[in-house]
Amino acid sequence: MKSLFLGSLFFSNDKTANVVLFSLIALIVLVPLCNAIFPSASALHFSAYTVSLLGKYLTFALLGLSLDLVWGYCGILALGHGAFFALGGYSMGMYLMRQIGERGVYGDPVLPDFMVFLDWKELPWYWYGFDQFWFALPMVFLAPGVLAFVFGWLAFRSRVTGVYLSIITQALTYALMLAFFRNEMGFGGNNGLTDFKDILGFNIQSEAVRVALFMISGLALIGAFLLSRWISCTKLGRVVTAVRDHEARVRFLGYRVEMFKLWIFVFAAMLAGLAGALYVPQVGIINPSEFSPLNSLEIVVWVAIGGRGTLYGAIIGAMLVNYGKTVLTGLLPEIWLFTLGATFVLVTVFMPNGLAGLLLKKREEMHT
Amino acid sequence: MNKPLMDRYKTFDFVRKPVKPGELDVSHKTILYLEDVSVSFDGFKALNNLSLYIDNGELRCLIGPNGAGKTTLMDVITGKTKPDSGSVFFGQTIDLLEMDEPAIAQAGICRKFQKPSVFENLSVFENLELAMKADKGAWPALFARLNGEHRDRIEEVLTTIGLTEHSAQQAGILSHGQKQWLEIGMLLMQEPKVMLVDEPVAGMTHQEIDRTAELLLSLQGKHSIVVVEHDMEFVRSIARKVTVLHEGSVLTEGTMDEVQNDPRVIQVYLGD
């Protein structure tokens, strides 16, 4: 019975889902393996830069996945999802910042550089505890989770839906961006948090730590994927899908629709926070631009291109679009936004169910 | 003048049988009380001092021309619309105006929409599973598992609505009539005291209409049923008592024959 359960956890009836899942597993096994076997000069040895780049894609995939739960499954087009990613990122950034200690430019044992620069004498109360990893880790989930809870509680209970909800989620992330830009907020203002040295006592620049962070990102993505898929197969998952398809009917069946929306919204926000926390040590910086509405819109584009409501579609979409972004911004930086915009329009018009939908259709055609 | 002590119809609280608040009390045989209910939308009176009483276990048909307030009436009972004035009670004790839609549904008043409303991306079985009377919170739903008793209950309803063979099918590909039955099945899964059924036979074939009539007749007694319908032939085939609505109030009540021969009803339906 137990093995049957594990089997159904890893294998789904949808073949594409299995392919994506096992590709991810292969990726997080092969990259470290190659780096262990081949010498650094070999072509099969991934550089620290490449490993971190792949790790960044994995965190974006996790972010896309979390938005798919809210948008693809529950039908809430959240245009401020990047805010939760950024809050998770800031929680991790605050931990990394306090690990710098005396090695900062000003050499203050407690205060981060930017606070010394601003002539602050004391650590603000909300920075307490962030020198401890055991404190920072739950904050990665709690900070976005609490914001999502408060925001969702107010919005869903007042039955704000559709385009109005989309707009206020956008306003939320924009307001946070403006707030985090201010030096008085105590989060490093414009420059954000950067110049990290250590994570859990290991040098954050070292290749071993890069590979470890990459693997943890991959494991987090796989774990989140399996957990989300499990949730989508429970009664809760079915109610959430039902809310997307016919909200009033669900309400008249006796379900408190707002509670289900809130549940999935908070869960997704926590996943986004985790993605942000894994992103920050790999890119080495977090600043208020992560809150920018444009970032949140980009997440929506990944999910739309990959295909909504499939979970693996969001993973494919996030990885492909970001790979395209890396390549194109390297070659022709001016045209990237146009390409992204055009792709989005084309996908919406010609592939309303995204790549996942296209694959599913192709498979059905092959069967008949 | 209107002092309680002077009122010969006043029943004092100590005479009454104690009833727990929130518990359905139908000791007076009436399950739904609507008294002087008025609803207006931008000056238009959708319901105008409407009073209506539904007996426990009764099958009641509501008819009336378009705009008579039939759907608004259902909206008021199910909590979707709050009336401007009047009172709506479920049994003797439960004030429906203080409750929202999910609370009213959980108390046992269930509703079938005018347009068949099933979850098209879920299977027939899953549609019924979602409707099943259970703890409807989010956390219980996460850990809810179907046991044998639940499955039996779903099978039973599938048999009642004649969709046993379609159990695993996606609800979206059912025929129009089958969707209507599925939605009635979803009401049954909630073990309702009162079923409000809005236009159950709209768009159905003759055979389907006959089956629906049979279905509703087999349910009366076990549930109180209020049917809103335009199809007079269908109403005649199921109704014991018919209420005619016109311009937001009750025009008349009686058997189908009485109602059809009422000159006011004829005037309302045929015009001057």
XYZ file of C-alpha atoms in Angstrom:
640
model
C 0.000 0.000 0.000
C 2.819 2.319 0.920
C 4.775 1.629 -2.269
C 1.606 2.164 -4.254
C 1.210 5.555 -2.617
C 4.809 6.514 -3.405
C 4.327 5.333 -6.982
C 1.261 7.494 -7.438
C 3.155 10.384 -5.873
C 5.903 10.275 -8.494
C 4.091 8.946 -11.556
C 1.082 10.651 -12.987
C -1.176 9.677 -15.882
C 0.087 12.704 -17.720
C 3.294 11.643 -19.452
C 4.602 15.184 -19.854
C 4.431 15.636 -16.096
C 6.581 12.532 -15.638
C 9.079 13.703 -18.253
C 9.410 17.103 -16.557
C 9.751 15.549 -13.113
C 12.430 13.061 -14.148
C 14.300 15.670 -16.180
C 14.492 17.772 -13.033
C 15.744 14.834 -11.003
C 18.322 14.047 -13.716
C 19.420 17.691 -13.765
C 20.089 17.934 -10.054
C 21.974 14.637 -10.101
C 23.994 15.180 -13.287
C 25.282 18.689 -12.721
C 26.967 17.945 -9.377
C 28.147 14.577 -10.720
C 29.806 16.165 -13.763
C 31.478 18.729 -11.561
C 32.769 16.021 -9.242
C 34.109 13.792 -12.034
C 35.493 16.178 -14.617
C 38.327 18.635 -13.916
C 37.495 22.337 -14.038
C 39.121 22.724 -17.452
C 36.839 20.116 -19.066
C 33.916 21.173 -21.259
C 31.626 18.987 -19.153
C 32.493 20.866 -15.994
C 29.855 23.475 -15.229
C 31.287 26.784 -14.077
C 30.059 28.381 -10.872
C 28.329 30.952 -13.059
C 26.421 28.334 -15.043
C 25.446 26.405 -11.939
C 24.059 29.546 -10.329
C 22.293 30.485 -13.548
C 20.586 27.079 -13.647
C 19.816 27.428 -9.951
C 18.209 30.797 -10.648
C 16.016 29.223 -13.334
C 14.939 26.597 -10.824
C 13.874 29.257 -8.323
C 11.941 31.029 -11.094
C 10.294 27.717 -11.947
C 9.252 27.400 -8.306
C 7.873 30.931 -8.433
C 5.953 30.134 -11.629
C 4.596 26.973 -10.054
C 3.304 28.914 -7.065
C 1.528 31.401 -9.320
C -0.008 28.534 -11.277
C -1.692 27.316 -8.077
C -3.328 30.700 -7.626
C -4.053 31.521 -11.256
C -4.276 28.182 -13.052
C -6.124 26.288 -10.325
C -8.038 28.947 -8.436
C -8.529 31.423 -11.266
C -7.156 34.412 -9.363
C -5.030 36.449 -11.750
C -2.558 37.773 -9.191
C -0.386 40.484 -10.701
C 1.607 41.090 -7.542
C 3.016 37.657 -6.918
C 6.569 38.964 -7.151
C 6.019 40.732 -3.813
C 5.999 37.399 -1.974
C 9.113 36.282 -3.819
C 10.837 39.527 -2.833
C 9.780 39.232 0.825
C 11.216 35.730 1.007
C 14.322 37.110 -0.655
C 14.629 39.953 1.833
C 14.267 37.542 4.759
C 17.172 35.518 3.427
C 19.070 38.698 2.521
C 18.777 39.988 6.090
C 20.260 36.733 7.375
C 23.135 36.896 4.874
C 23.678 40.575 5.669
C 24.132 39.848 9.368
C 26.590 37.060 8.577
C 28.971 39.664 7.143
C 29.676 41.021 10.604
C 33.002 42.808 10.942
C 34.037 42.051 7.379
C 31.891 44.929 6.090
C 33.488 48.084 4.733
C 32.878 49.900 8.024
C 33.717 46.886 10.148
C 30.752 47.279 12.508
C 30.135 43.908 14.214
C 26.348 44.312 14.356
C 25.161 47.014 11.968
C 25.139 46.298 8.235
C 27.140 48.760 6.150
C 24.203 50.774 4.888
C 23.051 51.492 8.448
C 26.494 52.733 9.449
C 26.487 54.863 6.317
C 23.114 56.335 7.327
C 24.623 57.030 10.742
C 22.227 54.698 12.583
C 23.375 53.785 16.066
C 21.188 50.803 16.760
C 19.850 47.840 14.895
C 16.100 48.317 14.181
C 13.930 45.849 16.134
C 12.821 43.978 13.008
C 16.422 43.029 12.273
C 16.709 41.163 15.588
C 17.060 37.423 15.275
C 18.112 37.473 11.650
C 21.671 36.609 12.619
C 20.295 33.138 13.397
C 19.433 30.814 10.541
C 16.787 29.031 12.605
C 14.976 32.362 12.901
C 15.481 33.526 9.314
C 14.237 30.262 7.798
C 10.682 30.394 9.200
C 10.582 34.111 8.359
C 11.118 33.159 4.722
C 7.674 31.547 4.895
C 6.048 33.761 7.502
C 6.748 37.187 5.993
C 5.063 36.446 2.649
C 2.511 34.169 4.326
C 1.305 36.830 6.763
C 1.103 39.484 4.055
C -0.861 37.107 1.814
C -3.137 36.221 4.725
C -3.953 39.817 5.640
C -4.331 40.945 2.036
C -6.318 37.861 1.017
C -8.541 38.016 4.090
C -9.555 41.576 3.279
C -9.869 41.106 -0.481
C -11.605 37.724 -0.641
C -13.995 38.448 2.200
C -15.172 41.603 0.437
C -15.547 39.452 -2.672
C -13.194 41.485 -4.784
C -12.664 39.416 -7.927
C -11.500 39.561 -11.514
C -9.770 42.599 -12.876
C -10.262 44.621 -9.670
C -8.382 42.048 -7.662
C -5.637 41.946 -10.281
C -5.265 45.702 -10.043
C -5.043 45.795 -6.256
C -2.459 43.004 -6.215
C -0.470 45.109 -8.638
C -0.920 48.147 -6.405
C 0.247 46.100 -3.422
C 3.558 45.177 -4.984
C 4.039 48.708 -6.311
C 3.415 50.196 -2.852
C 5.914 47.762 -1.348
C 8.459 48.700 -3.981
C 8.126 52.385 -3.152
C 8.380 51.619 0.558
C 11.470 49.452 0.182
C 13.137 52.134 -1.927
C 13.126 54.433 1.096
C 16.236 54.417 3.245
C 14.163 54.983 6.415
C 12.588 51.551 5.984
C 15.889 50.012 6.980
C 16.231 47.526 4.163
C 19.088 49.194 2.345
C 16.900 51.443 0.187
C 17.769 51.682 -3.455
C 20.814 49.429 -3.196
C 19.080 46.687 -1.302
C 21.114 44.028 0.430
C 24.291 42.698 -1.162
C 27.973 41.885 -0.705
C 27.150 38.629 1.073
C 30.032 36.553 2.426
C 28.856 33.399 4.177
C 25.875 31.136 4.391
C 25.793 28.797 7.421
C 29.531 29.394 7.789
C 30.423 28.411 4.206
C 31.822 30.817 1.648
C 28.918 31.810 -0.565
C 31.204 32.289 -3.592
C 32.693 28.808 -3.471
C 31.752 26.310 -6.129
C 30.673 23.684 -3.580
C 28.171 26.114 -2.045
C 26.938 27.099 -5.520
C 26.325 23.459 -6.379
C 24.663 22.829 -3.020
C 22.337 25.833 -3.479
C 21.526 24.603 -6.975
C 20.659 21.156 -5.645
C 18.552 22.578 -2.817
C 16.662 24.740 -5.345
C 16.029 21.649 -7.453
C 14.861 19.633 -4.458
C 12.621 22.500 -3.317
C 11.092 22.675 -6.785
C 10.499 18.924 -6.940
C 9.098 18.885 -3.415
C 6.799 21.812 -4.139
C 5.694 20.208 -7.396
C 4.810 16.914 -5.702
C 3.121 18.640 -2.779
C 1.101 20.900 -5.086
C 0.092 17.957 -7.237
C -0.965 16.052 -4.146
C -3.047 19.045 -2.998
C -4.665 19.321 -6.428
C -5.791 15.688 -6.076
C -7.434 16.197 -2.683
C -10.955 17.411 -2.131
C -9.489 20.823 -1.340
C -7.918 20.854 -4.799
C -11.221 19.968 -6.405
C -13.059 22.685 -4.493
C -10.423 25.199 -5.603
C -10.867 24.170 -9.245
C -14.618 24.398 -8.748
C -14.227 27.947 -7.418
C -12.371 28.852 -10.606
C -15.121 27.383 -12.786
C -18.235 28.457 -10.903
C -17.740 30.431 -7.736
C -21.412 31.001 -6.913
C -22.244 27.306 -7.223
C -19.513 26.461 -4.703
C -20.848 29.025 -2.278
C -24.373 27.621 -2.527
C -22.974 24.161 -1.806
C -22.059 25.517 1.611
C -18.354 26.179 1.133
C -16.833 29.428 2.322
C -15.176 30.310 -0.943
C -13.007 33.006 0.630
C -11.402 30.460 2.961
C -10.375 28.221 0.092
C -8.997 31.144 -1.871
C -7.150 32.317 1.192
C -5.694 28.862 1.844
C -4.305 28.466 -1.647
C -3.172 32.102 -1.823
C -1.196 31.865 1.417
C 0.279 28.500 0.466
C 1.379 29.877 -2.914
C 2.831 32.992 -1.267
C 4.936 30.801 1.011
C 6.243 28.823 -1.963
C 7.076 32.105 -3.683
C 8.887 33.218 -0.519
C 10.940 30.035 -0.551
C 11.810 30.667 -4.192
C 12.960 34.182 -3.312
C 15.060 32.913 -0.403
C 16.862 30.458 -2.696
C 17.267 33.071 -5.418
C 19.048 35.671 -3.297
C 22.175 33.697 -2.284
C 22.600 32.532 -5.887
C 22.443 35.964 -7.482
C 24.077 37.696 -4.510
C 21.721 40.659 -4.249
C 18.167 41.630 -3.378
C 16.864 45.115 -4.055
C 13.459 46.814 -4.343
C 13.275 46.262 -8.101
C 12.199 42.705 -7.269
C 8.915 44.284 -6.146
C 8.448 46.040 -9.460
C 5.070 45.322 -11.101
C 6.922 44.342 -14.270
C 8.484 41.366 -12.503
C 5.090 40.134 -11.390
C 3.744 40.487 -14.907
C 6.651 38.457 -16.204
C 5.699 35.557 -13.917
C 2.229 35.604 -15.447
C 3.806 35.447 -18.905
C 5.904 32.399 -17.964
C 2.832 30.562 -16.728
C 0.748 31.567 -19.744
C 3.435 30.391 -22.149
C 3.994 27.141 -20.274
C 0.314 26.432 -19.841
C -1.979 27.139 -16.918
C -3.401 24.632 -14.488
C -0.900 21.841 -15.101
C 1.929 22.775 -12.666
C 4.599 21.345 -14.977
C 3.567 23.894 -17.636
C 4.633 26.681 -15.301
C 7.998 24.965 -14.781
C 8.602 24.598 -18.536
C 7.452 28.156 -19.182
C 9.624 29.727 -16.484
C 12.737 27.807 -17.568
C 12.283 28.452 -21.299
C 11.422 32.127 -21.042
C 14.306 32.814 -18.692
C 16.714 30.887 -20.868
C 15.496 32.984 -23.796
C 15.949 36.092 -21.690
C 19.547 35.196 -20.834
C 20.406 34.490 -24.466
C 18.595 37.456 -25.971
C 19.620 40.076 -23.435
C 23.185 38.938 -24.119
C 22.839 39.290 -27.884
C 20.342 42.087 -28.432
C 19.247 43.622 -25.132
C 16.897 46.163 -26.792
C 14.597 43.593 -28.339
C 14.048 41.373 -25.304
C 10.909 43.135 -24.032
C 9.432 43.256 -27.524
C 10.095 39.563 -27.974
C 8.527 38.767 -24.641
C 5.477 40.890 -25.429
C 5.078 39.395 -28.878
C 5.459 35.844 -27.544
C 2.824 36.520 -24.938
C 0.371 37.866 -27.498
C 1.016 35.006 -29.907
C 0.663 32.393 -27.196
C -2.580 33.916 -25.926
C -4.053 34.004 -29.423
C -2.787 30.736 -30.877
C -2.072 28.557 -27.853
C -4.516 29.553 -25.117
C -3.443 26.522 -23.096
C 0.256 27.208 -23.602
C 2.939 24.675 -24.379
C 1.417 22.108 -22.042
C -1.873 22.382 -23.909
C -0.080 22.022 -27.226
C 1.725 18.888 -26.074
C -1.494 17.394 -24.773
C -3.250 18.077 -28.086
C -0.397 16.549 -30.079
C -0.559 13.427 -27.957
C -4.301 13.110 -28.387
C -3.916 13.471 -32.139
C -1.314 10.719 -32.153
C -3.709 8.421 -30.357
C -6.529 8.901 -32.840
C -52.373 50.707 21.688
C -50.382 47.729 20.499
C -49.217 46.625 23.910
C -48.214 42.966 24.071
C -50.435 42.310 27.091
C -53.498 43.531 25.226
C -52.752 41.373 22.214
C -54.995 38.299 22.378
C -52.723 36.430 19.930
C -49.610 37.019 21.964
C -47.847 33.812 22.953
C -45.573 34.270 25.893
C -42.146 32.758 25.788
C -42.709 30.558 28.851
C -45.585 28.767 27.112
C -43.433 27.794 24.161
C -41.553 24.562 23.948
C -37.893 25.313 24.451
C -36.044 25.226 21.159
C -32.312 25.435 20.871
C -31.363 28.453 18.820
C -30.122 27.455 15.395
C -32.037 24.196 15.432
C -34.722 23.706 12.824
C -38.172 23.754 14.406
C -41.068 22.794 12.155
C -43.561 22.041 14.921
C -46.021 24.397 13.222
C -45.695 22.415 9.973
C -44.327 25.413 8.124
C -40.686 25.249 7.045
C -40.247 28.601 5.273
C -41.790 31.864 6.307
C -41.473 34.948 4.159
C -43.319 37.947 5.521
C -43.679 41.377 3.919
C -40.486 40.966 1.972
C -39.569 43.887 -0.272
C -36.562 44.178 -2.545
C -35.898 47.028 -4.899
C -33.183 47.548 -7.450
C -32.690 51.183 -8.411
C -36.280 52.011 -7.646
C -37.697 48.945 -9.377
C -39.597 46.835 -6.874
C -38.585 43.277 -7.640
C -40.463 42.030 -4.578
C -43.285 44.055 -3.100
C -44.500 43.092 0.388
C -44.425 39.464 -0.565
C -45.600 36.892 1.983
C -45.253 33.201 1.347
C -45.351 30.092 3.547
C -44.015 26.715 2.506
C -45.127 23.614 4.437
C -42.728 20.944 5.565
C -42.448 18.202 2.945
C -44.567 20.063 0.418
C -43.936 20.306 -3.338
C -44.859 23.836 -4.331
C -44.767 25.352 -7.783
C -44.170 29.039 -8.375
C -45.315 30.482 -11.648
C -45.625 33.969 -12.981
C -44.722 36.053 -15.991
C -41.171 37.291 -16.569
C -40.127 39.870 -14.028
C -42.639 38.663 -11.455
C -39.801 38.213 -8.946
C -39.389 34.446 -8.933
C -35.605 34.373 -9.128
C -35.280 37.326 -6.752
C -37.364 35.369 -4.284
C -34.877 32.483 -4.476
C -32.008 34.936 -4.103
C -33.580 36.270 -0.905
C -34.136 32.815 0.590
C -30.595 31.641 -0.198
C -28.949 34.798 1.120
C -27.707 36.169 -2.178
C -29.899 39.250 -1.936
C -30.715 41.004 1.326
C -34.263 42.401 1.313
C -34.951 46.047 2.149
C -37.639 45.009 4.617
C -39.540 41.966 5.817
C -38.517 38.774 7.539
C -37.457 35.363 6.302
C -37.460 32.441 8.722
C -36.431 28.836 8.303
C -38.701 26.926 10.670
C -39.763 28.815 13.808
C -36.350 29.871 14.968
C -33.746 30.343 12.264
C -33.540 33.862 10.896
C -32.155 33.548 7.373
C -31.505 37.261 7.077
C -28.689 36.952 9.586
C -26.906 34.268 7.585
C -24.790 34.273 4.428
C -25.026 31.857 1.494
C -22.743 29.081 2.799
C -24.405 29.140 6.233
C -27.879 28.894 4.696
C -26.738 26.064 2.438
C -25.255 24.221 5.402
C -28.467 24.708 7.358
C -30.266 22.743 4.640
C -31.616 25.097 1.999
C -30.196 24.165 -1.378
C -30.658 25.673 -4.734
C -30.555 24.656 -8.356
C -29.715 27.509 -10.682
C -31.750 28.482 -13.709
C -28.823 27.747 -16.015
C -27.488 24.260 -15.278
C -24.472 24.870 -13.075
C -22.211 21.889 -12.652
C -18.433 21.818 -12.497
C -17.632 20.957 -16.088
C -13.993 20.044 -15.514
C -14.821 17.517 -12.798
C -16.366 14.088 -13.264
C -19.991 13.388 -12.403
C -18.806 11.461 -9.354
C -16.581 14.315 -8.202
C -19.406 16.803 -8.643
C -21.518 14.769 -6.262
C -18.593 14.278 -3.889
C -18.087 18.033 -3.576
C -21.759 18.552 -2.859
C -21.847 15.877 -0.143
C -22.876 16.961 3.336
C -19.612 17.167 5.238
C -17.408 19.598 7.103
C -16.923 22.248 4.441
C -13.826 23.928 5.860
C -10.571 24.148 3.921
C -8.438 22.046 6.294
C -10.960 19.200 6.591
C -11.201 19.206 2.784
C -7.440 18.743 2.507
C -7.543 15.546 4.539
C -11.004 14.315 3.522
C -11.084 10.729 2.292
C -14.097 8.898 0.919
C -15.201 5.922 2.975
C -17.577 3.125 1.979
C -20.555 4.910 3.423
C -19.827 8.013 1.325
C -19.433 5.908 -1.814
C -22.744 4.162 -1.137
C -24.431 7.513 -0.712
C -23.017 8.779 -4.021
C -24.034 5.537 -5.777
C -27.520 5.891 -4.359
C -27.903 9.422 -5.710
C -26.408 8.369 -9.059
C -29.169 5.749 -9.283
C -31.845 8.262 -8.302
C -30.826 10.717 -11.016
C -30.126 7.935 -13.548
C -26.477 8.814 -14.213
C -24.804 5.654 -12.853
C -23.213 4.840 -16.215
C -21.829 8.354 -16.533
C -20.181 8.372 -13.110
C -16.605 8.753 -14.393
C -17.490 11.059 -17.258
C -16.576 14.737 -17.283
C -19.659 16.749 -16.405
C -18.940 19.144 -19.267
C -19.816 16.564 -21.923
C -23.168 15.576 -20.441
C -26.300 16.518 -22.352
C -28.253 19.539 -21.187
C -30.884 17.388 -19.479
C -28.277 15.245 -17.766
C -26.607 18.353 -16.390
C -29.945 19.426 -14.919
C -30.294 16.038 -13.231
C -26.727 16.131 -12.004
C -27.416 19.462 -10.393
C -30.515 18.041 -8.712
C -28.295 15.160 -7.579
C -25.871 17.678 -6.126
C -28.726 19.129 -4.097
C -29.664 15.654 -2.862
C -26.064 15.003 -1.758
C -26.417 17.928 0.627
C -29.371 16.176 2.327
C -31.431 19.347 2.123
C -34.554 20.194 4.075
C -35.640 22.626 1.379
C -34.809 22.369 -2.316
C -35.284 25.433 -4.466
C -35.386 24.343 -8.069
C -35.250 27.065 -10.715
C -36.561 25.985 -14.127
C -35.632 22.304 -13.992
C -37.045 21.362 -17.395
C -35.969 24.322 -19.524
C -34.520 22.969 -22.750
C -35.479 19.350 -22.086
C -37.077 16.846 -24.450
C -40.502 15.364 -23.643
C -39.039 12.143 -22.300
C -36.620 14.083 -20.149
C -39.422 16.274 -18.810
C -41.420 13.178 -17.838
C -38.432 11.699 -16.046
C -37.806 14.971 -14.216
C -41.425 15.071 -13.098
C -41.093 11.513 -11.775
C -37.876 12.424 -10.018
C -39.333 15.464 -8.266
C -42.504 13.607 -7.292
C -40.424 10.829 -5.771
C -38.596 13.383 -3.644
C -41.591 15.169 -2.161
C -42.309 14.308 1.442
C -38.634 13.642 2.080
C -37.767 17.230 1.189
C -39.734 20.414 0.863
C -39.426 21.443 -2.757
C -40.106 24.784 -4.387
C -40.126 24.645 -8.178
C -40.076 27.703 -10.400
C -41.160 26.788 -13.895
C -42.606 28.267 -17.073
C -43.735 24.995 -18.605
C -47.428 24.829 -17.599
C -47.872 21.249 -18.666
C -44.990 20.246 -16.436
C -46.358 22.265 -13.538
C -49.731 20.588 -13.968
C -48.076 17.158 -13.896
C -46.354 17.708 -10.548
C -48.170 20.423 -8.644
C -50.498 19.978 -5.717
C -50.409 23.651 -4.910
C -49.422 26.505 -7.176
C -48.499 30.057 -6.218
C -48.770 32.762 -8.855
C -46.432 35.723 -8.545
C -47.066 39.014 -10.258
C -45.109 42.246 -9.961
C -43.317 41.073 -6.872
C -46.279 39.855 -4.815
C -48.406 36.757 -4.528
C -51.378 37.097 -6.852
C -53.125 33.906 -5.840
C -52.595 30.405 -4.552
C -54.431 27.146 -5.108
C -54.592 23.998 -7.201
C -53.633 24.233 -10.850
C -57.304 24.245 -11.935
C -58.280 26.963 -9.491
C -55.363 29.068 -10.528
C -55.866 28.637 -14.238
C -59.504 29.648 -13.974
C -58.767 32.697 -11.880
C -59.646 35.732 -14.035
C -56.769 37.782 -12.537
C -54.275 35.117 -13.562
C -55.705 34.986 -17.046
C -55.447 38.725 -17.302
C -51.837 38.741 -16.096
C -50.785 36.081 -18.551
C -52.809 37.138 -21.565
C -53.017 40.871 -20.990
C -56.198 42.875 -21.336
